[in-house]
Amino acid sequence: MQAYGAKITLTPAKRSTDGAIEKAYAMGREHPELYFMTDQFNSEANWQAHYRQTGPEIWQQTAGKVTDVIATMGTSGTAMGLSKWFAKYHPAVRVTAVEPYYDHKIQGLKNMKESYKPGIFDKSLPYKIVNVGDEDAFSTTRLLARKEGIFAGMSSGAAMFAALHLAREIGEGFIVTILPDGGERYLSTSLFVPQAKPEPPVLRLRFYNTMSRKKEEFRPIHKRRATFYACGPTAYESPNMAHCRRFVVADLLARSLEYNGLAVESYMNITDLDDNTIAGADKAGLPLRDFTGKYVNEFMAAARELGVKKATGYPLASEHVGDMIDIARELLDKGYAYVKHGSIYFDISKFKRYGRLSGVDLSKIRTGKTVDLDDYEKDNPRDFTLLKRTTLDELKKGIFYETDWGNIRPGWHIECSAMSIHYLGETFDIHLASQNLMFPHHENEIAIAEALTGKPLANYWLHSGLLLRDGRKMSADNGNVVTMQDVLDRGYTGRELRFMFLVVHYRKPLHFSFKRLNSARQTLMRIDEFSRKLLCLPPDLPHPDVALLVATLEKKFFAALGDDFNMSGAVGALFHFIKKINPILQAGSLDRRQKNDVLEVLRKVNSVLGIIRLERCPLAPEIDQLIRQRERARQLKDWTAADSVREELLKKGIAVCDTACGPIWERSIEPGRQGNER
C-alpha cells in the first residue's frame, strides 16, 4: 500500500477495530474535502450486496440443497444480507452468525457487546449467533492449511470452527461456510508459526515474611523445587482445632507451590520425646513409644479427614537424637555452648543476632519465664537447654541416651533444628508454624542453626494466627479445648472444618465456634448444589459469556491466592463465578466444550482448596432406578407416584431436587448427625 503512495495511520492496538473507526470518523469530520468514507458499518449497500448476490449464488450453486449458512461478523453485512434473503425466499435455511468472545484477538471480527455495534446490525435476523474462542479459530485456520490446502485467515478459521461444531450437532445437512479472509495478510503474525504446547500459567506467590516484616515475592532456592518445614504437634494429646488449623495451612502452602509447577519437599515433625510426652506416658502407665504412638496415629487420621495431602515426611524427634548430639558437640567446639552439671546449654551471649525474628529485647525479658522454662542451673538464666541431664525417673524407665557428658535426653529447641537440617539441608525455603512459637522456640531454632552453619535456617518465615475460643487461646490450661473427635461426634466433617479454616486469613486469629462451623457447612452446601447442577447438565447451545467468566475466575482467584493467601478475595472470586454461572445452568445454556471449560477451571481452583466435589458419587442400581422411575412419573404428570418415589428415596438417604436441567440428587444428612451452635 505504501508503494502505491498510501499513508498508513496506526491506532492503539488495545482499541482494535473501534480505534480505527474512531480515527476514520474524526478524519472525515475534520477534512470532508479530502476524504471519501464508505462507512461500511452503516452503509445499506453493505448488506444489500449479499442480499442481491451472495444469497442467490449460494442457492444456485448448491442446487437448493443448502440447509445452513455460516457467516462471521465484522461489519455484519454478510450475515445481515444473507439472513434477510433466506428469510424471504427460503426460510427453512438457517443462517448462523459467528462472533468472537470478549477481549478477543481475532482480527477483522467484532464482539457486538464490547464494541461499537454497526448500524446495519440486527441481532434478531440470524437463526442464531455463536461465539468462537481465539485458540479455536487459530488452530482451525492452521488445520485448513494443513489438511485442505486452503490458505485462509483467522476470521475464516472462526467460521470453519463454527461449521464443524454445527456439523456435529445436526448430524445431517448441507452447510455452506463463507471464508472472509485470506492467509497472506497474516504472514507477519505468529498465526502460521508451529505452536508449542503452552506453558501452564505461573502463579506469582508473595508471602508475608516475619523475618523482614513485609510481603516478599517467593523465589525458591532451586528453580523447580520448593522446600519447607512445619512445626508439628506434640504426641501427648488428641488433635484439637489448633492442630487442625496448622495442618490445613501447611496443606494450603504445599498445594499452592505445587500449582506453581514446583516439586514440593515438605516435612512436619511430631514431637514424641519431651517433658509432656514423658509425663503423659508416666500418668497413663504406658511405655513412652506406646503412649505417643496412639496420638501419632490420631494426628495422621485427622490430617486425612481434613483432606490434607501427605507431606514428604513426618519425622519423630526420637528418631534423630543422634543428629541432636552431633549438633550439640559441634556447638561446644565452636564456643556457642557449654556443659554444666551434665547438661549442655546454648550461650545466648555468643549469638549477637538473637531476637531478629520476634523483635524481643533480651535485656527486658523476665528470666525463667520466656527463654527456657527448664529447672536447671545455667551460667546465665537466659541461656537455653540443648541436651538435658536425665532424671532418676527417666533413667529408671530407660528414657536416656549415653554420651561423653553422661546420660541425657534432648531439649525441645534442638529437636526442630536437627530434623529440618537433616532433611532439607543447612538452608531451606520456608519455615511454617504458629505465632505462639515465634519466641522463644523459633528464636532458639535460628540461634542453633546459624551458630552451627553460619547460614540462615530458612529464607521465609510464615506464622499462622492463634486458634481462640471464647476470646482465649485454645489450650488445656484454659479448659476450652475442642478436639477433632468432638467435632466429628457432633456430625460435622473434616471437609467442613477445612473450609472453615481456609476462609479466615492464615495470619489472623481464628475464633472457633460451632456457629462458625455451621456457616461453613451452609456455604459448602451451596457449592455442592452448584456442582451437582453442573455435573447433571446435558450439553446444549453455548452461552456467549462463559469464556470471559471462566477466564476471570482463574485470573482473580489465583491473583488473590498469590497475595499472601488472600482467601477472602480468592473465595469471593469463586462465589462471584457461581453467582454468574448459576442462571446459565438453570437455563441449560452450556455446550459440551463450555461445560468442560467450567469443570476444568473448578478443578484448578480445587487443586488448592480441596473442598469442591466434582465427581458424582456412584449410586446403587436400585437408587438409580428409583430416580428414573420418579422422572418418568413426572413426565406423565403422575404426581402421586412421583411423590411416593421421592419419599422412598428420602428414607434411603437420597434427596432429589427438580431443575430445568432435570433431577439433581444429594445424600441427605443422617438423623442425629446435624450439628448445633453450642
XYZ file of C-alpha atoms in Angstrom:
678
model
C 0.000 0.000 0.000
C 2.841 2.347 0.796
C 4.361 1.543 -2.604
C 1.164 2.885 -4.175
C 1.558 6.090 -2.171
C -0.788 5.324 0.713
C -0.090 6.694 4.164
C -0.757 4.223 6.990
C -2.104 5.700 10.232
C -1.869 3.451 13.284
C -4.307 3.468 16.196
C -3.799 1.861 19.647
C -3.864 -1.930 19.373
C -5.937 -2.258 22.538
C -8.773 -0.337 20.838
C -8.866 -2.881 17.987
C -11.306 -2.064 15.161
C -13.051 0.550 17.287
C -9.875 2.629 17.390
C -9.658 2.654 13.588
C -13.354 3.596 13.319
C -12.911 6.499 15.738
C -9.876 7.753 13.813
C -11.575 7.435 10.409
C -14.671 9.295 11.619
C -12.514 12.055 13.092
C -10.544 12.467 9.853
C -13.773 12.554 7.836
C -15.301 15.202 10.101
C -12.201 17.383 10.164
C -11.388 17.195 6.442
C -14.520 16.279 4.440
C -12.954 17.825 1.361
C -10.041 15.360 1.460
C -11.650 12.051 2.333
C -14.434 9.878 0.981
C -15.705 7.490 3.657
C -17.694 4.445 2.531
C -18.674 3.729 6.173
C -19.342 0.047 5.607
C -20.596 -0.325 9.211
C -23.617 1.836 8.445
C -23.973 1.544 4.670
C -27.136 -0.160 3.423
C -25.169 -1.138 0.318
C -23.097 -3.460 2.505
C -25.842 -5.925 3.416
C -27.648 -5.356 0.104
C -24.649 -6.731 -1.845
C -25.062 -10.054 -0.047
C -28.844 -9.916 -0.310
C -28.686 -9.414 -4.078
C -25.649 -11.519 -4.957
C -24.262 -13.876 -2.275
C -27.591 -15.345 -1.191
C -28.819 -16.210 -4.697
C -25.356 -17.568 -5.623
C -25.364 -19.972 -2.655
C -28.817 -21.246 -3.578
C -27.956 -21.692 -7.237
C -24.548 -23.292 -6.698
C -25.895 -25.825 -4.176
C -28.908 -26.592 -6.378
C -31.133 -25.673 -3.456
C -29.634 -28.322 -1.150
C -28.202 -25.874 1.398
C -29.642 -26.209 4.912
C -27.236 -23.995 6.874
C -25.024 -20.993 6.148
C -22.167 -19.831 8.406
C -21.022 -16.188 8.250
C -18.717 -14.279 10.583
C -19.444 -10.756 11.797
C -17.141 -7.786 11.416
C -19.230 -5.140 9.718
C -22.030 -7.777 9.926
C -23.085 -7.073 6.322
C -22.683 -10.669 5.133
C -24.724 -12.177 7.958
C -27.416 -9.487 7.757
C -27.840 -9.694 3.966
C -27.948 -13.494 3.914
C -30.362 -13.643 6.854
C -32.774 -11.281 5.109
C -32.598 -13.045 1.724
C -33.049 -16.579 3.030
C -35.797 -15.481 5.424
C -37.727 -14.059 2.472
C -37.117 -16.690 -0.212
C -36.094 -19.914 1.572
C -36.981 -19.621 5.285
C -36.015 -23.246 6.048
C -32.341 -22.336 5.556
C -30.674 -21.394 8.847
C -28.095 -18.596 8.881
C -25.675 -18.786 11.817
C -23.672 -15.648 12.608
C -20.276 -16.028 14.293
C -18.669 -13.534 16.670
C -15.626 -13.800 18.955
C -15.703 -13.753 22.751
C -14.911 -10.666 24.803
C -11.348 -9.364 24.715
C -10.564 -11.400 21.601
C -7.558 -11.353 19.269
C -9.286 -12.404 16.016
C -8.563 -9.636 13.524
C -11.467 -8.468 11.398
C -14.237 -9.669 13.715
C -16.217 -7.826 16.367
C -17.903 -8.873 19.560
C -21.118 -6.901 19.407
C -21.365 -6.455 23.177
C -17.927 -4.990 23.795
C -17.505 -2.823 20.678
C -19.449 -0.326 18.580
C -22.418 -2.087 17.009
C -22.676 -1.471 13.256
C -25.756 0.483 12.328
C -26.806 -2.297 9.964
C -26.613 -4.993 12.671
C -29.829 -6.583 13.929
C -29.321 -9.499 16.313
C -32.851 -10.812 15.650
C -32.157 -11.628 11.993
C -29.799 -14.660 12.126
C -31.139 -18.056 13.162
C -28.593 -17.928 15.981
C -25.363 -16.205 16.978
C -22.487 -18.333 18.285
C -19.146 -17.426 19.837
C -15.744 -18.821 18.922
C -12.613 -18.583 21.063
C -9.297 -17.251 19.800
C -7.377 -20.528 20.016
C -10.211 -22.447 18.363
C -10.149 -20.000 15.440
C -6.349 -20.021 15.160
C -5.973 -23.798 15.331
C -8.740 -24.319 12.748
C -7.027 -21.833 10.411
C -3.861 -23.934 10.577
C -5.937 -27.093 10.136
C -7.449 -25.678 6.916
C -3.973 -25.051 5.520
C -2.525 -28.379 6.628
C -5.382 -30.739 5.742
C -7.288 -28.958 2.968
C -4.579 -26.788 1.413
C -6.756 -23.691 1.945
C -4.628 -20.666 2.849
C -7.250 -18.719 4.798
C -7.128 -16.129 7.578
C -8.108 -16.242 11.232
C -11.663 -14.983 10.630
C -12.085 -17.882 8.218
C -10.782 -20.210 10.921
C -13.509 -18.931 13.243
C -16.163 -19.590 10.587
C -14.839 -23.077 9.897
C -14.724 -23.963 13.586
C -18.374 -22.935 13.942
C -19.232 -25.048 10.885
C -17.513 -28.129 12.304
C -19.293 -27.616 15.602
C -22.640 -27.295 13.810
C -21.974 -30.438 11.770
C -21.527 -32.437 14.963
C -24.785 -31.037 16.323
C -27.122 -31.603 13.365
C -25.743 -34.910 12.145
C -27.165 -34.428 8.639
C -27.391 -31.345 6.407
C -25.703 -29.204 3.748
C -23.566 -26.473 5.305
C -22.096 -23.552 3.356
C -19.320 -21.680 5.143
C -18.094 -18.291 3.951
C -14.352 -17.752 4.449
C -13.972 -13.961 4.597
C -10.182 -13.515 4.587
C -7.025 -14.958 3.049
C -3.900 -16.044 4.883
C -1.382 -13.729 3.190
C -2.283 -10.780 5.398
C -1.261 -12.790 8.485
C 2.203 -13.847 7.341
C 3.715 -11.121 9.517
C 1.993 -12.594 12.593
C 2.583 -15.826 14.512
C -0.632 -17.395 13.186
C 1.172 -19.929 10.999
C 4.176 -20.452 13.269
C 4.288 -24.041 14.636
C 2.614 -23.921 18.019
C 4.488 -25.231 21.036
C 2.492 -26.663 23.904
C 1.541 -23.694 26.095
C 3.266 -23.446 29.437
C 0.951 -23.682 32.455
C 0.113 -20.278 33.957
C 2.619 -19.130 36.535
C 1.224 -18.254 39.937
C 3.246 -15.421 41.413
C 3.429 -16.063 45.142
C 4.075 -13.335 47.686
C 4.349 -14.185 51.374
C 4.490 -12.046 54.475
C 7.961 -12.874 55.778
C 8.009 -12.473 59.556
C 11.778 -12.026 59.442
C 11.638 -8.964 57.150
C 8.155 -7.842 58.325
C 6.946 -7.314 54.758
C 5.491 -9.191 51.819
C 8.120 -10.672 49.539
C 7.915 -12.478 46.223
C 8.726 -16.132 46.697
C 11.955 -17.143 44.980
C 12.870 -20.756 45.751
C 16.478 -21.775 46.210
C 16.060 -24.402 43.483
C 14.359 -23.371 40.253
C 11.836 -26.200 40.086
C 11.690 -27.322 43.707
C 10.352 -25.793 46.908
C 11.270 -26.931 50.413
C 9.528 -26.202 53.673
C 9.463 -27.358 57.260
C 6.424 -27.050 59.520
C 6.421 -27.316 63.290
C 4.010 -30.115 64.075
C 2.144 -31.312 67.164
C 3.360 -32.966 70.347
C 2.135 -36.541 70.755
C 0.613 -36.336 74.222
C -2.962 -35.189 73.435
C -5.610 -35.796 70.802
C -5.685 -33.445 67.797
C -7.612 -30.274 68.561
C -8.684 -27.313 66.459
C -5.311 -25.567 66.791
C -3.519 -28.634 65.431
C -6.082 -28.966 62.643
C -5.626 -25.373 61.531
C -1.865 -25.856 61.314
C -2.395 -28.983 59.185
C -4.662 -27.090 56.777
C -2.373 -24.044 56.492
C 0.600 -26.307 55.707
C -1.516 -28.112 53.106
C -2.596 -24.797 51.546
C 1.064 -23.811 51.209
C 2.048 -27.158 49.666
C -0.843 -27.148 47.181
C -0.125 -23.561 46.114
C 3.527 -24.359 45.498
C 2.540 -27.450 43.512
C 0.096 -25.427 41.401
C 3.018 -23.154 40.606
C 4.741 -26.104 38.955
C 7.170 -26.766 41.781
C 8.075 -30.158 43.166
C 7.413 -29.778 46.886
C 9.547 -31.375 49.574
C 7.905 -30.780 52.936
C 8.293 -32.138 56.443
C 6.172 -31.714 59.544
C 7.773 -33.010 62.718
C 5.951 -34.765 65.526
C 7.439 -34.296 68.980
C 7.385 -37.645 70.755
C 10.190 -37.006 73.250
C 9.792 -34.106 75.696
C 8.521 -33.283 79.180
C 4.855 -33.528 78.158
C 5.110 -36.912 76.443
C 7.187 -38.388 79.268
C 4.754 -37.101 81.918
C 1.776 -38.330 79.889
C 3.225 -41.812 79.464
C 4.005 -41.968 83.178
C 0.440 -40.964 84.105
C -1.047 -43.488 81.656
C 1.265 -46.238 82.889
C 2.440 -46.954 79.343
C 5.840 -47.222 77.672
C 6.684 -43.904 76.014
C 6.585 -45.316 72.460
C 3.163 -46.930 73.012
C 1.772 -43.756 74.548
C 2.973 -41.435 71.784
C 2.167 -43.919 69.010
C -1.537 -43.676 69.818
C -1.516 -39.896 69.299
C 0.700 -40.057 66.218
C -1.945 -42.294 64.624
C -4.696 -39.878 65.662
C -2.840 -36.949 64.065
C -2.426 -38.843 60.803
C -6.120 -39.782 60.807
C -7.094 -36.146 61.443
C -4.936 -34.975 58.533
C -6.629 -37.468 56.210
C -10.086 -36.396 57.405
C -9.151 -32.766 56.660
C -8.185 -33.622 53.081
C -4.513 -32.862 53.727
C -2.138 -34.229 51.110
C 0.562 -36.366 52.634
C 3.798 -34.481 53.303
C 7.144 -35.864 52.201
C 7.701 -36.985 55.771
C 6.577 -36.726 59.390
C 9.818 -37.253 61.323
C 9.715 -38.190 65.005
C 12.099 -36.472 67.394
C 13.052 -39.809 68.943
C 14.446 -40.976 65.586
C 17.000 -38.145 65.378
C 18.643 -37.982 68.802
C 21.982 -38.889 67.205
C 21.745 -35.780 64.985
C 20.987 -33.664 68.052
C 24.002 -34.986 69.952
C 26.248 -34.248 66.939
C 24.927 -30.672 66.747
C 25.500 -30.110 70.464
C 29.060 -31.417 70.160
C 29.807 -29.080 67.234
C 28.321 -26.073 69.053
C 30.580 -26.881 72.005
C 33.569 -26.965 69.669
C 32.583 -23.600 68.171
C 32.202 -21.991 71.595
C 28.433 -21.431 71.353
C 27.575 -23.976 74.058
C 28.874 -25.132 77.422
C 28.458 -28.111 79.768
C 27.250 -27.690 83.324
C 26.258 -30.467 85.727
C 25.766 -32.958 82.911
C 23.550 -30.714 80.746
C 24.535 -28.708 77.680
C 23.329 -25.124 77.243
C 23.402 -22.640 74.385
C 25.246 -19.442 75.339
C 22.972 -16.668 74.070
C 25.621 -14.012 74.768
C 27.731 -15.519 71.965
C 24.942 -15.156 69.375
C 24.583 -11.432 68.713
C 21.691 -11.736 66.245
C 19.283 -13.265 68.761
C 15.809 -11.691 68.649
C 15.670 -10.614 64.987
C 12.591 -12.715 64.221
C 10.403 -11.738 67.162
C 11.964 -8.367 67.943
C 12.484 -9.430 71.560
C 14.888 -7.415 73.720
C 16.723 -9.878 75.962
C 17.526 -7.174 78.498
C 13.809 -6.677 79.163
C 12.508 -10.219 79.358
C 11.680 -11.979 82.612
C 14.213 -14.747 83.046
C 12.838 -18.194 83.720
C 9.507 -17.215 82.167
C 10.214 -16.871 78.493
C 13.532 -18.166 77.180
C 13.680 -21.575 78.886
C 11.327 -22.991 81.484
C 13.637 -25.872 82.407
C 14.732 -26.008 86.027
C 18.470 -26.443 85.587
C 21.491 -24.435 86.684
C 22.999 -22.330 83.915
C 25.732 -19.732 83.651
C 23.084 -17.237 82.501
C 19.349 -17.607 83.274
C 18.621 -16.549 79.681
C 20.550 -19.453 78.142
C 18.503 -22.398 76.907
C 18.992 -26.149 77.122
C 20.293 -28.210 74.220
C 20.674 -31.569 75.995
C 19.245 -32.258 79.453
C 20.735 -34.427 82.143
C 18.443 -37.418 82.629
C 16.379 -37.545 85.828
C 16.371 -40.620 88.048
C 12.822 -41.449 86.993
C 13.771 -41.236 83.307
C 16.866 -43.328 83.984
C 14.703 -45.968 85.663
C 12.343 -46.098 82.664
C 15.196 -46.232 80.159
C 14.439 -42.812 78.671
C 18.028 -41.643 78.221
C 20.939 -41.611 75.764
C 24.542 -42.293 76.733
C 27.070 -39.603 75.770
C 30.536 -38.410 76.783
C 28.802 -35.934 79.107
C 26.622 -38.522 80.806
C 23.077 -39.766 80.294
C 20.946 -37.154 78.564
C 17.826 -36.540 76.538
C 17.323 -33.677 74.064
C 15.665 -30.348 74.773
C 12.763 -29.198 72.629
C 14.515 -26.470 70.619
C 17.363 -28.572 69.254
C 14.884 -31.180 68.010
C 13.401 -28.987 65.247
C 16.803 -27.633 64.202
C 18.230 -31.144 63.902
C 15.300 -32.563 61.925
C 14.945 -29.658 59.494
C 18.682 -29.613 58.708
C 18.780 -33.412 58.415
C 16.072 -33.499 55.749
C 16.317 -30.126 53.990
C 19.918 -29.031 54.420
C 21.525 -26.006 56.009
C 19.142 -23.522 54.360
C 15.681 -24.265 53.022
C 12.919 -22.119 51.555
C 10.131 -21.776 54.115
C 9.663 -22.358 57.833
C 5.994 -22.527 58.835
C 4.443 -22.571 62.300
C 2.028 -20.868 64.661
C 2.653 -17.364 66.022
C 2.820 -18.593 69.620
C 6.033 -20.497 68.781
C 7.874 -17.441 67.463
C 9.519 -16.761 70.828
C 11.358 -18.484 72.280
C 11.176 -21.630 70.139
C 11.900 -20.188 66.704
C 14.462 -17.721 68.019
C 16.258 -20.648 69.634
C 15.988 -22.741 66.453
C 17.586 -19.899 64.488
C 20.345 -19.436 67.054
C 21.256 -23.141 66.962
C 21.213 -23.423 63.163
C 23.039 -20.187 62.345
C 25.678 -20.758 65.011
C 26.183 -24.209 63.528
C 26.322 -23.338 59.802
C 26.772 -19.574 59.575
C 23.786 -19.531 57.187
C 20.108 -18.640 57.590
C 17.970 -21.636 58.508
C 15.110 -20.556 56.211
C 14.626 -17.714 53.733
C 10.946 -17.165 54.546
C 9.288 -17.418 57.949
C 5.496 -17.800 57.860
C 3.378 -17.744 61.009
C -0.299 -18.608 61.314
C -2.600 -16.903 63.810
C -3.791 -18.328 67.104
C -6.857 -20.526 67.464
C -9.174 -18.901 70.014
C -12.352 -19.971 71.748
C -14.429 -17.632 73.886
C -11.757 -14.982 73.355
C -8.889 -17.048 74.772
C -6.221 -19.250 73.249
C -7.487 -22.813 72.901
C -5.447 -24.885 75.337
C -5.780 -27.433 78.108
C -4.692 -24.786 80.622
C -7.648 -22.603 79.604
C -10.048 -25.539 79.661
C -11.528 -24.672 76.260
C -10.147 -27.421 74.020
C -12.317 -28.819 71.225
C -10.865 -31.953 69.686
C -11.278 -33.320 66.198
C -13.313 -36.176 67.637
C -15.626 -33.717 69.438
C -16.411 -32.130 66.081
C -16.938 -35.435 64.285
C -19.190 -36.671 67.091
C -21.459 -33.668 66.521
C -21.967 -34.713 62.915
C -19.546 -32.343 61.185
C -16.971 -33.444 58.639
C -13.306 -32.765 58.091
C -14.256 -31.067 54.825
C -16.442 -28.569 56.685
C -13.640 -27.938 59.168
C -11.160 -27.458 56.341
C -13.356 -24.854 54.672
C -13.858 -23.015 57.965
C -10.080 -22.773 58.376
C -9.472 -21.754 54.755
C -11.821 -18.766 54.644
C -10.039 -16.978 57.513
C -6.692 -15.461 56.530
C -3.947 -17.659 57.898
C -2.203 -14.819 59.777
C -5.367 -13.722 61.575
C -6.600 -15.310 64.801
C -9.474 -17.708 64.214
C -12.291 -17.571 66.768
C -13.688 -21.084 66.807
C -17.386 -21.678 67.408
C -19.902 -24.218 66.224
C -21.882 -21.327 64.790
C -18.922 -20.569 62.507
C -18.730 -24.249 61.603
C -22.447 -24.298 60.762
C -21.857 -21.326 58.474
C -19.093 -23.267 56.703
C -21.491 -26.190 56.281
C -24.189 -23.988 54.725
C -21.683 -22.430 52.330
C -20.414 -25.825 51.222
C -23.996 -26.933 50.606
C -24.353 -24.038 48.146
C -21.150 -25.084 46.382
C -22.331 -28.702 46.295
C -25.675 -27.686 44.799
C -23.852 -25.772 42.071
C -21.554 -28.735 41.365
C -24.455 -31.146 41.091
C -26.290 -28.867 38.657
C -23.169 -28.594 36.537
C -22.430 -32.314 36.538
C -26.050 -33.229 35.731
C -26.411 -30.651 32.952
C -26.791 -32.175 29.470
C -24.872 -30.244 26.758
C -26.973 -27.702 24.871
C -26.417 -24.471 22.967
C -23.431 -22.328 24.022
C -23.648 -19.152 26.095
C -21.600 -16.105 24.988
C -20.448 -15.059 28.478
C -18.942 -18.315 29.719
C -15.401 -17.903 28.353
C -15.000 -14.495 29.993
C -16.399 -15.764 33.302
C -14.015 -18.728 33.288
C -11.010 -16.537 32.469
C -11.998 -14.002 35.133
C -12.305 -16.659 37.841
C -8.899 -18.133 37.061
C -7.258 -14.718 36.969
C -8.839 -13.314 40.140
C -8.690 -16.491 42.223
C -5.007 -17.119 41.672
C -4.087 -13.434 41.904
C -5.686 -13.341 45.363
C -4.107 -16.651 46.340
C -0.688 -15.382 45.320
C -1.097 -12.300 47.505
C -0.092 -13.955 50.781
C -3.091 -16.316 50.578
C -5.805 -13.671 50.416
C -8.528 -16.285 50.772
C -11.250 -13.683 51.154
C -10.503 -12.457 47.633
C -9.981 -15.968 46.260
C -13.192 -17.446 47.669
C -15.019 -14.236 46.744
C -13.985 -14.757 43.113
C -15.312 -18.320 43.266
C -18.693 -17.220 44.590
C -18.975 -14.423 42.041
C -18.376 -17.064 39.372
C -21.026 -19.369 40.842
C -23.497 -16.479 41.017
C -22.969 -15.679 37.321
C -22.950 -19.284 36.088
C -25.991 -20.448 38.087
C -28.586 -18.710 35.841
C -26.805 -20.135 32.794
C -27.090 -23.623 34.287
C -30.730 -23.054 35.154
C -31.399 -22.131 31.528
C -29.380 -25.121 30.310
C -27.190 -22.849 28.172
C -23.826 -24.632 28.119
C -22.432 -26.662 25.259
C -20.078 -29.589 25.863
C -16.911 -27.538 25.421
C -18.101 -24.809 27.792
C -19.135 -27.345 30.414
C -15.670 -28.879 30.212
C -14.103 -25.410 30.487
C -16.112 -24.688 33.644
C -15.170 -28.055 35.133
C -11.517 -27.514 34.235
C -11.271 -24.121 35.949
C -13.039 -25.536 39.012
C -10.517 -28.387 39.088
C -7.703 -25.834 39.062
C -9.310 -23.912 41.918
C -9.974 -27.131 43.801
C -6.390 -28.305 43.388
C -5.679 -25.679 46.051
C -8.923 -25.535 48.047
C -9.588 -29.262 48.188
C -13.294 -28.826 49.045
C -15.243 -28.908 45.739
C -16.907 -32.188 44.791
C -16.506 -32.606 41.049
C -17.157 -36.318 40.698
C -20.646 -37.666 41.107
C -20.909 -40.282 43.836
C -21.832 -43.647 42.332
C -25.394 -44.692 43.043
C -26.559 -48.200 43.754
C -28.541 -49.562 40.770
C -31.641 -49.661 42.976
C -31.359 -45.915 43.725
C -30.653 -45.026 40.108
C -33.713 -46.995 39.018
C -35.922 -45.162 41.543
C -34.721 -41.754 40.306
C -35.501 -42.739 36.713
C -38.885 -44.133 37.801
C -39.758 -40.855 39.506
C -38.721 -38.818 36.467
C -40.941 -40.928 34.195
C -43.857 -40.378 36.590
C -43.280 -36.619 36.461
C -43.195 -36.638 32.671
C -46.549 -38.467 32.702
C -47.803 -35.910 35.270
C -48.447 -38.715 37.743
C -47.612 -36.511 40.723
C -48.844 -39.017 43.321
C -46.451 -41.690 42.062
C -43.614 -39.160 41.800
C -44.142 -38.021 45.408
C -44.284 -41.618 46.603
C -40.927 -42.397 44.995
C -39.451 -39.184 46.432
C -40.445 -40.327 49.947
C -38.923 -43.742 49.325
C -35.670 -42.100 48.204
C -35.607 -39.897 51.310
C -35.868 -42.980 53.503
C -32.793 -44.304 51.713
C -30.901 -41.054 52.369
C -31.298 -39.521 48.898
C -32.884 -36.094 48.407
C -33.997 -35.157 44.877
C -34.294 -31.597 43.566
C -36.076 -30.841 40.277
C -34.471 -28.252 37.976
C -34.845 -27.126 34.387
C -31.876 -29.375 33.653
C -33.561 -32.435 35.129
C -33.459 -34.075 38.578
C -30.436 -33.481 40.810
C -29.825 -35.684 43.832
C -27.794 -35.405 47.017
C -27.194 -37.538 50.052
C -29.282 -36.168 52.911
C -27.695 -35.614 56.342
C -28.216 -38.615 58.575
C -30.591 -38.166 61.525
C -28.590 -37.275 64.614
C -25.640 -36.028 62.539
C -26.852 -32.435 62.297
C -24.631 -30.040 64.234
C -25.780 -27.346 66.626
C -24.352 -23.961 67.511
C -23.449 -24.542 71.117
